[in-house]
JSON list of C-alpha atoms in Angstrom, two decimals:
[
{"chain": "A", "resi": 9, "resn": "UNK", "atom": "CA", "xyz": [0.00, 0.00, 0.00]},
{"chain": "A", "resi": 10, "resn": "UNK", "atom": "CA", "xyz": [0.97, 3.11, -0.45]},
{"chain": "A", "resi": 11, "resn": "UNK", "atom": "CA", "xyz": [2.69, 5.31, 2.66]},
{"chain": "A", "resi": 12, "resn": "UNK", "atom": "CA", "xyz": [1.09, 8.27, 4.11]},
{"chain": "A", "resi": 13, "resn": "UNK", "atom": "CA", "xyz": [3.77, 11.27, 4.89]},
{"chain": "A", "resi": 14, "resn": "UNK", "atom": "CA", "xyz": [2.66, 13.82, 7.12]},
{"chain": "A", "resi": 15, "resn": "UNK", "atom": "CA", "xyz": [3.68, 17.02, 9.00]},
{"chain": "A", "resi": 16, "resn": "UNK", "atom": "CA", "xyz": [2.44, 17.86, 12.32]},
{"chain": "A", "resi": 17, "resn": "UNK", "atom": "CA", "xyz": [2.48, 21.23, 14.15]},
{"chain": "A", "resi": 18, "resn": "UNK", "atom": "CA", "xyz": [-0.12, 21.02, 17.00]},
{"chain": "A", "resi": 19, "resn": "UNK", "atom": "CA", "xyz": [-0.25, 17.02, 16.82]},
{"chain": "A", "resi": 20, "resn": "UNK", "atom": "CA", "xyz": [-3.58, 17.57, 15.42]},
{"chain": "A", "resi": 21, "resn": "UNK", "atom": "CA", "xyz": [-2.12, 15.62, 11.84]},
{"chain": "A", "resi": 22, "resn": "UNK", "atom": "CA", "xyz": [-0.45, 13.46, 13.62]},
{"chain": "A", "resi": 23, "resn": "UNK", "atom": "CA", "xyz": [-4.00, 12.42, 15.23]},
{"chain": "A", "resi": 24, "resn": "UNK", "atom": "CA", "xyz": [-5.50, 11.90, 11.93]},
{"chain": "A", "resi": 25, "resn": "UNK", "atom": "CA", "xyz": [-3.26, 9.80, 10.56]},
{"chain": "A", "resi": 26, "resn": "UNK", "atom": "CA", "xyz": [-3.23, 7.56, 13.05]},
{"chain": "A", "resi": 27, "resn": "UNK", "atom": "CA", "xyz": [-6.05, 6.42, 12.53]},
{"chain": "A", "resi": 28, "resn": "UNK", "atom": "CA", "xyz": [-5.33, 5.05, 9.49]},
{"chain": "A", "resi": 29, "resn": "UNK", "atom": "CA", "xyz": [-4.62, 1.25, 9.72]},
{"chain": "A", "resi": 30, "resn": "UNK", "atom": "CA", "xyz": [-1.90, -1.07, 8.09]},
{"chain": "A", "resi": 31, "resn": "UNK", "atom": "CA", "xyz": [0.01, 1.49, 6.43]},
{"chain": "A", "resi": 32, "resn": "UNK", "atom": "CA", "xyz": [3.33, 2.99, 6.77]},
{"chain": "A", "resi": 33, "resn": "UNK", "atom": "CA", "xyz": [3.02, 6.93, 8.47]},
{"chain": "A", "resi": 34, "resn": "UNK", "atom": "CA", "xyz": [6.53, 8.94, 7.99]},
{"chain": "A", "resi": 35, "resn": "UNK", "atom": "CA", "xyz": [6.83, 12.51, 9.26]},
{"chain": "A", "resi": 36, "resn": "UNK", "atom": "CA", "xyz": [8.34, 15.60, 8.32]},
{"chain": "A", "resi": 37, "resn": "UNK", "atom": "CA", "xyz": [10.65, 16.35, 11.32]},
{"chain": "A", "resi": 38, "resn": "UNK", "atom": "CA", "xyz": [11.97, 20.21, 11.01]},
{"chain": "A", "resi": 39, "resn": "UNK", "atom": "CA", "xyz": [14.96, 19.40, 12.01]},
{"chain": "A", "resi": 40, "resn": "UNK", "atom": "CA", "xyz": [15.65, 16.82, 8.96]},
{"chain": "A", "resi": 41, "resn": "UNK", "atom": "CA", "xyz": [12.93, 17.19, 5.72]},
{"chain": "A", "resi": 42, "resn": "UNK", "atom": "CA", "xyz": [15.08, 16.31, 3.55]},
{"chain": "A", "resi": 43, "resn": "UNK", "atom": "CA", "xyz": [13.69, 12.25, 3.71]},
{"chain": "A", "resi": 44, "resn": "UNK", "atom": "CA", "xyz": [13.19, 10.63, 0.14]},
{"chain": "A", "resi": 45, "resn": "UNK", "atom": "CA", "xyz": [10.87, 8.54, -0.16]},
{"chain": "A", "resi": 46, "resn": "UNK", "atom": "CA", "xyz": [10.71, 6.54, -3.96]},
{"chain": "A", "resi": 47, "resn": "UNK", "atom": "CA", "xyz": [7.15, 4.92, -3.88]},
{"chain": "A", "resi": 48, "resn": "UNK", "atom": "CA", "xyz": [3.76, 6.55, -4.39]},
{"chain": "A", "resi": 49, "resn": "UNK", "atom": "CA", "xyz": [2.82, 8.70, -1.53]},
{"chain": "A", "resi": 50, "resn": "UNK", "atom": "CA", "xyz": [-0.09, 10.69, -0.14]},
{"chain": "A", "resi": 51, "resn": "UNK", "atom": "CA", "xyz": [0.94, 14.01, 1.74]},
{"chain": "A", "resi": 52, "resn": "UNK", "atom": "CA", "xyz": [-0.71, 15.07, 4.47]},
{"chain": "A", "resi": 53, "resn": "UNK", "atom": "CA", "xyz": [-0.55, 18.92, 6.34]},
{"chain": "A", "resi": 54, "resn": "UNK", "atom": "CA", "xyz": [-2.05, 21.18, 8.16]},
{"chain": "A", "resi": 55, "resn": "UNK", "atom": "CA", "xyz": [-3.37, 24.90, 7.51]},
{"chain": "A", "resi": 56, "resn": "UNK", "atom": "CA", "xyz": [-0.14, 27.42, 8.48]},
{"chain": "A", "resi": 57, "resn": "UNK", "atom": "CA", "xyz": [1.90, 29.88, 7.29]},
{"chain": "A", "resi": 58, "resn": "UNK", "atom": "CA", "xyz": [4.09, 29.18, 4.82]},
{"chain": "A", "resi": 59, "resn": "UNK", "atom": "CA", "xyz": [6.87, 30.21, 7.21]},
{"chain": "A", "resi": 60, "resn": "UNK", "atom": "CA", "xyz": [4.99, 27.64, 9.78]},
{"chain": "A", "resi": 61, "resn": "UNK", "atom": "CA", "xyz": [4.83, 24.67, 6.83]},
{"chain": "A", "resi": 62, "resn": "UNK", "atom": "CA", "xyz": [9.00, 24.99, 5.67]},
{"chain": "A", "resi": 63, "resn": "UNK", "atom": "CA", "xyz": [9.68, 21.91, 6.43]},
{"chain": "A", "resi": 64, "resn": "UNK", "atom": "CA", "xyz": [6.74, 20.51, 4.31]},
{"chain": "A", "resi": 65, "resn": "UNK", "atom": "CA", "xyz": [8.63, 22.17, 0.63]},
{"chain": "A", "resi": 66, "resn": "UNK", "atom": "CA", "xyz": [11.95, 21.15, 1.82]},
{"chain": "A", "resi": 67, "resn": "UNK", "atom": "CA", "xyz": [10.32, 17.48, 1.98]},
{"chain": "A", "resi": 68, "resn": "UNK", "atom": "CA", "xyz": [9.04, 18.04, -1.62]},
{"chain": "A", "resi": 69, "resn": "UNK", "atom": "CA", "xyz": [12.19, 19.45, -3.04]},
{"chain": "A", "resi": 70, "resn": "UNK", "atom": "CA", "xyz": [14.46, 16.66, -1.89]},
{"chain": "A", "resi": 71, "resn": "UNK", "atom": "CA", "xyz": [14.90, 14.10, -4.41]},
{"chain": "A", "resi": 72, "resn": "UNK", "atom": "CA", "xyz": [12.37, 12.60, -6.52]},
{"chain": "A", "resi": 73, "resn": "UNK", "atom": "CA", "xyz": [9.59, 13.45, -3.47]},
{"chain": "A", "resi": 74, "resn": "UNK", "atom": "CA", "xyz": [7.36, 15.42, -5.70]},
{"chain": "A", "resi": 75, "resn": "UNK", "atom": "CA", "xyz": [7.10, 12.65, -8.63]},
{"chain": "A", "resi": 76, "resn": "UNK", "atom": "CA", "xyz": [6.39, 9.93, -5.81]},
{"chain": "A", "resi": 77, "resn": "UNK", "atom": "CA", "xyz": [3.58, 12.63, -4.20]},
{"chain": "A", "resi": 78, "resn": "UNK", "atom": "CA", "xyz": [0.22, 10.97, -5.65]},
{"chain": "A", "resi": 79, "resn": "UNK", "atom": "CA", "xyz": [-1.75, 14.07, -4.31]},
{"chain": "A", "resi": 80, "resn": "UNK", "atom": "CA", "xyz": [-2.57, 16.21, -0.89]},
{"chain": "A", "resi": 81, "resn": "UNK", "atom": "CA", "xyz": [-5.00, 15.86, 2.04]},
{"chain": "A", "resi": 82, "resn": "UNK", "atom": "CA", "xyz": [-5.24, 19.25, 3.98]},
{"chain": "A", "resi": 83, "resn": "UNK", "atom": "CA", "xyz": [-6.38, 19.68, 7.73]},
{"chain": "A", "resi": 84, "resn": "UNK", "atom": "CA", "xyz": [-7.87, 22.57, 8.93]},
{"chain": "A", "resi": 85, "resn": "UNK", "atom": "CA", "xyz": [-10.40, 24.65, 10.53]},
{"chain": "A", "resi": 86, "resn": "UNK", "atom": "CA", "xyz": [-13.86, 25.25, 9.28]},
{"chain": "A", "resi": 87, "resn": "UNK", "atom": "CA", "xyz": [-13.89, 28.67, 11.38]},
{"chain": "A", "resi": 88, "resn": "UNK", "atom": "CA", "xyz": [-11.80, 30.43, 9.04]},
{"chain": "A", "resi": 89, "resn": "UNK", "atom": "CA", "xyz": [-13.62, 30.72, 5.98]},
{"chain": "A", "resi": 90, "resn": "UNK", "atom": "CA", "xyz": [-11.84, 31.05, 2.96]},
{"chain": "A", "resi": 91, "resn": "UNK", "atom": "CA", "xyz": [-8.54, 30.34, 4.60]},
{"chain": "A", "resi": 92, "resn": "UNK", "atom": "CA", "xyz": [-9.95, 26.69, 5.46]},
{"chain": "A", "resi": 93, "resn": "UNK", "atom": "CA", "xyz": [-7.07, 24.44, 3.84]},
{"chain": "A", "resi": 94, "resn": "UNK", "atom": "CA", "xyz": [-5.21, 27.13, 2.39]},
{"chain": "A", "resi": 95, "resn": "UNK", "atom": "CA", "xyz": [-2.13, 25.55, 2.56]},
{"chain": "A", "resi": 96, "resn": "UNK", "atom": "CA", "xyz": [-2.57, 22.12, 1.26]},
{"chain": "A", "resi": 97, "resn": "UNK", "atom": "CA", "xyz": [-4.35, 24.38, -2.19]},
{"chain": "A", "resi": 98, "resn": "UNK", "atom": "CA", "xyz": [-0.71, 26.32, -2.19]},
{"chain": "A", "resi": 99, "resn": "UNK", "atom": "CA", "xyz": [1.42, 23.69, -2.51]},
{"chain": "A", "resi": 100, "resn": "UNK", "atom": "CA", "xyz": [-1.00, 22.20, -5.02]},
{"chain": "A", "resi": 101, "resn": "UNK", "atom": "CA", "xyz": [-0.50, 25.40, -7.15]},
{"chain": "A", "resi": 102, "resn": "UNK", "atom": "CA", "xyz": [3.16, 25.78, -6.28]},
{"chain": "A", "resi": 103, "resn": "UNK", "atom": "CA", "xyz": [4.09, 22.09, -7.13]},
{"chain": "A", "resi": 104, "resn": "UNK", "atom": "CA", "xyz": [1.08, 20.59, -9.90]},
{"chain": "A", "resi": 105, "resn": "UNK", "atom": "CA", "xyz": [0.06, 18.00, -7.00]},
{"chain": "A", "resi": 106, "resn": "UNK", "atom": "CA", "xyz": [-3.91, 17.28, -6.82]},
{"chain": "A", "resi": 107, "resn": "UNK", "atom": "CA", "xyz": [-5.76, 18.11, -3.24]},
{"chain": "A", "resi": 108, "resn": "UNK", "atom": "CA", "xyz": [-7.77, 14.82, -3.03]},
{"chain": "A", "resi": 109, "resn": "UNK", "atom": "CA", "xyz": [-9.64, 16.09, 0.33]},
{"chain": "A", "resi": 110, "resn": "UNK", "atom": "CA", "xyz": [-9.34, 18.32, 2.76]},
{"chain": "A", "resi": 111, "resn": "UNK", "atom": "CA", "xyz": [-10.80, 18.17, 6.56]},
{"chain": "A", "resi": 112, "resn": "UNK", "atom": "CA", "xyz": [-11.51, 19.69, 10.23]},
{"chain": "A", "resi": 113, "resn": "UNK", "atom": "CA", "xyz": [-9.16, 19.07, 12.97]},
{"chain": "A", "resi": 114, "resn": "UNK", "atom": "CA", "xyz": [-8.38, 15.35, 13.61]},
{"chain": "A", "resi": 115, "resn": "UNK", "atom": "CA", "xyz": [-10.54, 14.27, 10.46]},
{"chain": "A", "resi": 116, "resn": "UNK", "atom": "CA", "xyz": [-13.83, 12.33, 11.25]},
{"chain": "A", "resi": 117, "resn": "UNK", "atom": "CA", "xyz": [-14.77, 8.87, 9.72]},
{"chain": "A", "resi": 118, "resn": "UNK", "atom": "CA", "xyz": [-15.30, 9.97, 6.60]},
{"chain": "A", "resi": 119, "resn": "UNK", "atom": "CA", "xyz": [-12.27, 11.60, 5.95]},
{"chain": "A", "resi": 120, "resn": "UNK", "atom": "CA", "xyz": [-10.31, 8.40, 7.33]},
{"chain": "A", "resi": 121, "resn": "UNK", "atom": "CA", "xyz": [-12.73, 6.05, 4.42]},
{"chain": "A", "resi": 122, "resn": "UNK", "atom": "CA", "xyz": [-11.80, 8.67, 1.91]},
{"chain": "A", "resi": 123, "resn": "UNK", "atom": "CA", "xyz": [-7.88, 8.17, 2.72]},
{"chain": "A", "resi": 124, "resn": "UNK", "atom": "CA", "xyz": [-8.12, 4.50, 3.04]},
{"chain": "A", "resi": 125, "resn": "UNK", "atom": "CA", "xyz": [-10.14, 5.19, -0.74]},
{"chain": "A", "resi": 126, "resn": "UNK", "atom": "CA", "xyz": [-7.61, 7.05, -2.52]},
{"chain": "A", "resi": 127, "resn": "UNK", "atom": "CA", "xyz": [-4.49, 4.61, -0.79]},
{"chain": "A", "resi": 128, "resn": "UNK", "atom": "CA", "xyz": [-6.48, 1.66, -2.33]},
{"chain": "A", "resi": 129, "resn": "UNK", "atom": "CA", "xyz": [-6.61, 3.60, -5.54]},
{"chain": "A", "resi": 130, "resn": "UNK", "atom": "CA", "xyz": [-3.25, 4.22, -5.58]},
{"chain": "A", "resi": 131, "resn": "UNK", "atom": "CA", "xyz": [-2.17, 0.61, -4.79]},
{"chain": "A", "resi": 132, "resn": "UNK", "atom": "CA", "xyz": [-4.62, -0.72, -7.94]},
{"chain": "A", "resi": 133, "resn": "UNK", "atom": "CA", "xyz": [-2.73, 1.66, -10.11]},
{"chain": "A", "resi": 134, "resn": "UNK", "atom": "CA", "xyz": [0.81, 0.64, -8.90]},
{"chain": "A", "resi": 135, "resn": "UNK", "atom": "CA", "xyz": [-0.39, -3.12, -9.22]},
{"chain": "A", "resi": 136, "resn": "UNK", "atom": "CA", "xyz": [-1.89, -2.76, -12.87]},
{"chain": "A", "resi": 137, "resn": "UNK", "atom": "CA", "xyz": [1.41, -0.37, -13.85]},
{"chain": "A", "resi": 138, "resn": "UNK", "atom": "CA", "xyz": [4.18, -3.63, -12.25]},
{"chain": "A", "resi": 139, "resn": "UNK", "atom": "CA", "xyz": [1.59, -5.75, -14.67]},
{"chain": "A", "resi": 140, "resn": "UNK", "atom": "CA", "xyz": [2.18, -3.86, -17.74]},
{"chain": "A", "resi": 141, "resn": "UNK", "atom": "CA", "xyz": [5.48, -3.34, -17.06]},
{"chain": "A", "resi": 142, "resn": "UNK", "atom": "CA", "xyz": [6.48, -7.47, -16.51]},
{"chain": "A", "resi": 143, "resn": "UNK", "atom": "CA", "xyz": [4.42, -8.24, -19.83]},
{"chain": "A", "resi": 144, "resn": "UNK", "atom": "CA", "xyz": [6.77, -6.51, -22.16]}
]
C-alpha cells in the first residue's frame, strides 16, 4: 500500500493519521525534511503559514519526493472561511500535486474512508502499472 507522509504542528495531523490502519506513516521532522521517499505517496498537512509549513517544501524538493507525491490531504479549521485548507491548495499550485480532500481538525470517519479510498486507488494503479510493465 501506499505510505502516508505527514507534518504535524499542534499534533492535530499526527491524530488523523493515526487512525489510518496497516500502512506505513513517515513525518516531516523540522529538524531533517530532507527524507526521500521513492514509492507513491499521499501528503498530508495542516493549515499554516508558509513560514509555519518549511519543512513541508523542503520534503518536496528533496529528491524525486514530488514525482512519488500521488496528491494532498489538507487539515484545517472550518472557522476560518476562505482560509480553510489554504495551505494544502498552495502547494498544489506551487508544485502541480492534486488536493484529493481536505478536513476539520483530527478528520472524522469519513475523511479516514476517503484516505483508506484514494491509498487503495493508488495501490490498484501501482499493481496494474508492475503488470504492464512485466508483460513486455
Amino acid at each position: 500500500m501506499a505510505k502516508i507522509v505527514y507534518f504535524t504542528v499542534t499534533g492535530q495531523t499526527k491524530k488523523f493519521v493515526q487512525k489510518i490502519p496497516h500502512v506505513e506513516r513517515v513525518e516531516i521532522k523540522p529538524q531533517n525534511p530532507f527524507l526521500e521517499v521513492n514509492e507513491p505517496f499521499i501528503l498530508v498537512v495542516p493549515t499554516y503559514v508558509a513560514a509555519m509549513v518549511e519543512p513541508v517544501y523542503d520534503f518536496l524538493e528533496t529528491g524525486d519526493n514530488v514525482k512519488y507525491c500521488a496528491g494532498l490531504f489538507g487539515g484545517g479549521n472550518r472557522n476560518f472561511g476562505g482560509l480553510f485548507c489554504f495551505t494544502v491548495r498552495d502547494l498544489a499550485k506551487e508544485y502541480q500535486i492534486p488536493v484529493l480532500h481536505d478536513f476539520e481538525f483530527q478528520g472524522s470517519e469519513y475523511d479516514v474512508a476517503k484516505m483508506e479510498e484514494e491509498l487503495a486507488q493508488i495501490e490498484s494503479s501501482n499493481t496494474k502499472e508492475e503488470s504492464n510493465r512485466n508483460l513486455f
